[in-house]
Coordinates of C-alpha atoms in Angstrom, one line a residue:
M1 CA -15.0 -2.4 -5.1
T2 CA -12.6 -3.0 -8.0
P3 CA -13.1 -6.2 -10.0
Q4 CA -11.1 -8.9 -8.0
V5 CA -10.7 -11.3 -11.2
L6 CA -10.6 -10.5 -14.9
I7 CA -11.8 -13.6 -17.1
L8 CA -10.6 -13.5 -20.5
G9 CA -12.6 -15.6 -23.1
G10 CA -16.5 -16.4 -24.3
T11 CA -16.4 -19.8 -23.8
G12 CA -18.5 -22.1 -21.5
E13 CA -16.0 -22.9 -19.4
A14 CA -15.4 -19.2 -19.1
R15 CA -18.9 -19.0 -18.3
Q16 CA -19.1 -21.3 -15.7
L17 CA -16.2 -20.2 -13.9
A18 CA -17.6 -16.8 -13.5
A19 CA -20.9 -18.4 -11.9
H20 CA -18.7 -20.1 -9.4
L21 CA -16.7 -17.4 -8.6
V22 CA -19.8 -14.7 -8.4
G23 CA -21.9 -17.5 -6.1
R24 CA -18.8 -17.3 -3.8
G25 CA -19.1 -13.6 -3.4
V26 CA -16.3 -12.6 -5.7
R27 CA -16.3 -9.6 -7.8
V28 CA -15.7 -10.7 -11.5
T29 CA -15.0 -9.0 -14.7
S30 CA -15.5 -11.3 -17.8
S31 CA -14.0 -10.2 -20.9
L32 CA -15.5 -10.7 -24.3
A33 CA -14.2 -10.2 -27.7
G34 CA -16.7 -9.3 -29.5
R35 CA -16.9 -11.5 -32.5
V36 CA -20.4 -12.9 -31.4
S37 CA -23.3 -10.3 -31.9
R38 CA -25.8 -12.0 -29.1
P39 CA -22.9 -13.8 -27.0
Q40 CA -23.9 -15.6 -23.9
L41 CA -23.4 -13.3 -20.9
P42 CA -21.7 -14.6 -17.9
E43 CA -22.6 -13.5 -14.4
G44 CA -20.9 -10.6 -12.8
E45 CA -19.7 -7.5 -14.7
V46 CA -18.9 -8.0 -18.6
R47 CA -16.9 -5.6 -21.0
V48 CA -16.6 -6.2 -24.8
G49 CA -14.0 -5.5 -27.1
G50 CA -10.1 -5.2 -26.5
F51 CA -7.9 -3.3 -24.4
G52 CA -5.4 -1.9 -26.8
G53 CA -2.8 -4.5 -26.8
I54 CA -0.1 -5.9 -24.2
D55 CA 0.2 -1.9 -22.8
G56 CA -3.8 -1.4 -22.7
L57 CA -4.3 -4.4 -20.7
A58 CA -1.6 -3.6 -18.3
D59 CA -2.8 -0.4 -17.7
W60 CA -5.9 -1.8 -17.2
L61 CA -5.2 -4.1 -14.5
R62 CA -3.2 -1.6 -12.8
R63 CA -6.1 0.9 -12.7
E64 CA -9.0 -1.7 -11.6
E65 CA -6.7 -3.5 -9.3
V66 CA -7.2 -6.8 -10.6
R67 CA -6.2 -9.8 -8.1
A68 CA -6.1 -12.5 -10.6
V69 CA -6.4 -13.0 -14.4
V70 CA -7.8 -16.5 -16.0
D71 CA -7.2 -16.8 -19.3
A72 CA -10.1 -19.1 -20.4
T73 CA -10.1 -17.8 -24.1
H74 CA -10.6 -20.7 -27.0
P75 CA -7.5 -22.9 -27.4
F76 CA -6.9 -21.0 -30.6
A77 CA -7.3 -17.6 -29.4
R78 CA -3.2 -17.3 -29.3
T79 CA -2.7 -13.7 -29.7
M80 CA -4.9 -13.0 -26.3
S81 CA -3.2 -15.4 -24.6
E82 CA 0.1 -14.2 -25.7
H83 CA -1.2 -10.7 -24.1
A84 CA -2.5 -12.0 -21.2
A85 CA 1.0 -13.5 -20.5
R86 CA 2.8 -10.5 -21.0
A87 CA 0.8 -8.2 -19.3
T88 CA 0.5 -10.0 -16.1
A89 CA 4.2 -10.8 -16.0
A90 CA 4.8 -6.7 -16.4
T91 CA 2.4 -6.0 -13.4
G92 CA 2.6 -9.0 -11.3
T93 CA -0.7 -10.1 -11.5
P94 CA -1.3 -13.8 -11.1
V95 CA -2.5 -15.6 -14.2
L96 CA -4.0 -18.9 -14.6
A97 CA -4.6 -20.9 -17.7
L98 CA -8.1 -22.7 -18.1
R99 CA -7.4 -24.8 -21.4
R100 CA -9.6 -27.5 -21.9
R101 CA -8.0 -30.9 -22.6
P102 CA -7.3 -31.6 -26.6
W103 CA -9.6 -34.3 -27.8
Q104 CA -7.8 -37.9 -28.6
P105 CA -8.2 -40.2 -31.1
V106 CA -9.5 -43.7 -30.2
P107 CA -9.6 -47.0 -32.2
G108 CA -11.7 -46.6 -35.3
D109 CA -10.9 -42.7 -35.7
D110 CA -9.3 -41.8 -39.1
W111 CA -7.9 -38.5 -38.2
R112 CA -5.5 -36.3 -40.5
P113 CA -3.5 -34.2 -38.3
V114 CA -2.4 -30.4 -39.6
S115 CA -0.9 -27.6 -38.1
S116 CA -2.9 -24.9 -40.1
L117 CA -6.0 -24.3 -42.1
E118 CA -3.9 -23.9 -45.1
D119 CA -2.5 -27.3 -45.1
A120 CA -6.3 -28.9 -44.2
A121 CA -7.3 -27.4 -47.3
A122 CA -4.2 -28.8 -49.2
L123 CA -5.8 -32.2 -48.2
L124 CA -9.1 -32.3 -49.3
P125 CA -9.1 -33.0 -53.1
D126 CA -8.2 -36.4 -52.0
L127 CA -10.8 -37.0 -49.3
G128 CA -13.9 -36.3 -51.3
D129 CA -16.2 -33.9 -52.7
R130 CA -18.8 -32.9 -49.9
I131 CA -16.8 -31.8 -46.9
L132 CA -18.5 -30.6 -43.1
L133 CA -16.3 -27.7 -42.2
T134 CA -16.8 -26.4 -38.7
T135 CA -13.5 -24.4 -37.9
G136 CA -15.4 -21.2 -37.3
R137 CA -16.5 -18.3 -39.5
Q138 CA -13.5 -16.7 -39.7
E139 CA -10.2 -17.7 -41.8
L140 CA -12.4 -19.4 -44.7
A141 CA -10.4 -17.7 -47.6
H142 CA -7.7 -20.9 -47.1
F143 CA -11.0 -22.7 -48.7
A144 CA -12.0 -20.5 -51.2
A145 CA -9.6 -21.7 -53.9
L146 CA -11.2 -25.0 -54.2
R147 CA -13.9 -25.2 -56.8
D148 CA -14.4 -28.8 -56.9
Q149 CA -15.9 -29.3 -53.5
H150 CA -19.1 -28.6 -51.7
F151 CA -18.9 -27.3 -48.4
V152 CA -21.3 -27.6 -45.6
I153 CA -20.1 -24.7 -43.4
R154 CA -21.6 -24.9 -39.8
T155 CA -20.8 -21.6 -37.4
V156 CA -22.8 -20.0 -35.0
E157 CA -23.0 -16.7 -37.2
P158 CA -22.9 -15.9 -41.2
P159 CA -19.6 -17.0 -42.2
E160 CA -17.1 -14.0 -43.3
P161 CA -16.0 -14.0 -47.0
P162 CA -14.2 -14.8 -49.0
L163 CA -15.6 -18.3 -49.6
P164 CA -15.6 -21.3 -51.8
P165 CA -18.1 -21.0 -54.5
H166 CA -19.9 -24.1 -53.5
V167 CA -21.4 -23.5 -49.9
T168 CA -24.3 -25.0 -47.9
T169 CA -24.2 -22.5 -44.5
L170 CA -26.0 -24.2 -41.2
L171 CA -26.1 -21.7 -38.4
S172 CA -26.1 -23.9 -35.1
R173 CA -25.1 -23.7 -31.7
G174 CA -23.9 -26.7 -29.7
P175 CA -24.1 -29.2 -27.6
F176 CA -24.9 -31.5 -30.7
T177 CA -26.3 -35.1 -30.4
T178 CA -24.4 -38.1 -32.2
D179 CA -27.6 -39.1 -33.7
G180 CA -28.2 -35.5 -35.0
E181 CA -24.7 -35.5 -36.3
L182 CA -25.4 -38.7 -38.0
E183 CA -28.2 -37.3 -39.5
L184 CA -26.5 -34.4 -40.7
L185 CA -23.5 -36.2 -42.3
R186 CA -25.8 -38.7 -44.0
E187 CA -28.3 -35.8 -45.1
H188 CA -25.7 -33.8 -46.8
R189 CA -23.3 -36.8 -48.1
I190 CA -20.5 -35.5 -46.3
D191 CA -17.3 -37.2 -47.4
A192 CA -15.1 -35.9 -44.6
V193 CA -14.7 -33.4 -41.7
V194 CA -12.6 -30.6 -41.0
T195 CA -12.6 -29.2 -37.6
K196 CA -10.1 -27.7 -35.3
N197 CA -9.0 -29.6 -31.8
S198 CA -10.9 -27.6 -29.8
G199 CA -11.7 -30.1 -26.9
G200 CA -14.5 -30.2 -24.7
T201 CA -17.7 -32.1 -24.6
M202 CA -19.7 -29.6 -26.9
T203 CA -19.2 -30.7 -30.2
T204 CA -17.3 -34.2 -29.6
A205 CA -20.4 -35.9 -31.3
K206 CA -19.3 -35.0 -34.6
L207 CA -16.1 -37.0 -34.3
T208 CA -17.8 -39.8 -32.8
A209 CA -20.4 -40.0 -35.9
A210 CA -17.5 -39.3 -38.3
R211 CA -15.9 -42.7 -36.8
E212 CA -19.5 -44.4 -37.4
L213 CA -19.6 -43.7 -40.4
G214 CA -15.5 -44.1 -41.2
L215 CA -14.9 -40.5 -42.5
P216 CA -11.9 -39.3 -42.1
V217 CA -11.0 -36.2 -40.1
V218 CA -9.1 -33.3 -40.8
M219 CA -7.9 -32.3 -37.4
V220 CA -6.1 -28.9 -37.3
Q221 CA -3.9 -29.0 -34.3
R222 CA -3.5 -26.3 -31.4
P223 CA -1.2 -23.4 -31.6
P224 CA 1.9 -22.9 -29.1
V225 CA 0.9 -21.3 -26.5
P226 CA 2.6 -19.5 -23.1
E227 CA 3.6 -21.1 -20.4
V228 CA 1.8 -20.1 -17.3
P229 CA 0.0 -22.2 -14.5
E230 CA -2.8 -24.1 -16.3
V231 CA -5.6 -26.1 -15.3
G232 CA -8.1 -28.2 -17.1
T233 CA -11.4 -28.0 -15.6
V234 CA -13.6 -25.2 -14.2
E235 CA -13.4 -27.3 -10.9
E236 CA -9.3 -27.2 -10.8
A237 CA -9.4 -23.3 -11.4
V238 CA -11.6 -22.6 -8.6
E239 CA -9.3 -24.5 -6.2
R240 CA -6.6 -22.9 -7.5
L241 CA -8.1 -19.6 -7.3
G242 CA -9.5 -19.8 -3.8
V243 CA -6.5 -18.4 -1.5
T244 CA -5.7 -15.7 -4.2
V245 CA -8.9 -14.4 -4.4
T246 CA -10.8 -15.0 -0.8
S247 CA -7.7 -13.8 1.2
P248 CA -8.5 -11.3 4.1
G249 CA -9.0 -7.9 2.9
T250 CA -9.9 -8.9 -0.7
G251 CA -13.8 -8.1 -0.6
G252 CA -14.3 -12.4 -1.0
E253 CA -16.1 -14.5 1.8

């Protein structure tokens, strides 16, 4: 029996979707990028690492007779989303994007939207001396030239150099609470927060805490993504996939 659904991504939503589908008797393969040494593994089959570009992914889809592809990658994983869209178009494989809704500001928020980490770094000299940086462990080189700020960098795994000269590293994985985030911001005397607009509920507490303390949040906006059928929740994805992966003769129940 070949995989019926390929799920791209190591997000919490991807793991939830895999569990739902496996529970319905669907064979699932989840593909993880391999950037985390000890990832939280989803139910079903798992493969780690790339496919070898668009052609490699297309060949894999044909060889494994994949019934449908779900792009449940991180909202900022633009390259993988583009590869998925082009490979599924080349093979005629149905594709569905599971993209968590972006955060939206509410009254009391002081958001400074920017289009890139480079633009975020350019704003920081005017926002304070102590910065909470929660943009992930990669691409921190954009902040390396800032010598007057002290950065509190929170990541799941140690950040990749080059880094700013003044750094405190916090290794932690969400979900986080508002009380915990308030304590962190006060303890480290944070003047501003930098984050990507990842959406979801796992890390929204930092936005609430920043609002309560009147701190500015430099919000990196999402990059453009391919136009493919899209849903915002696991439940919607399960419903959309139902007919595709459980029709007679596909191995589903």
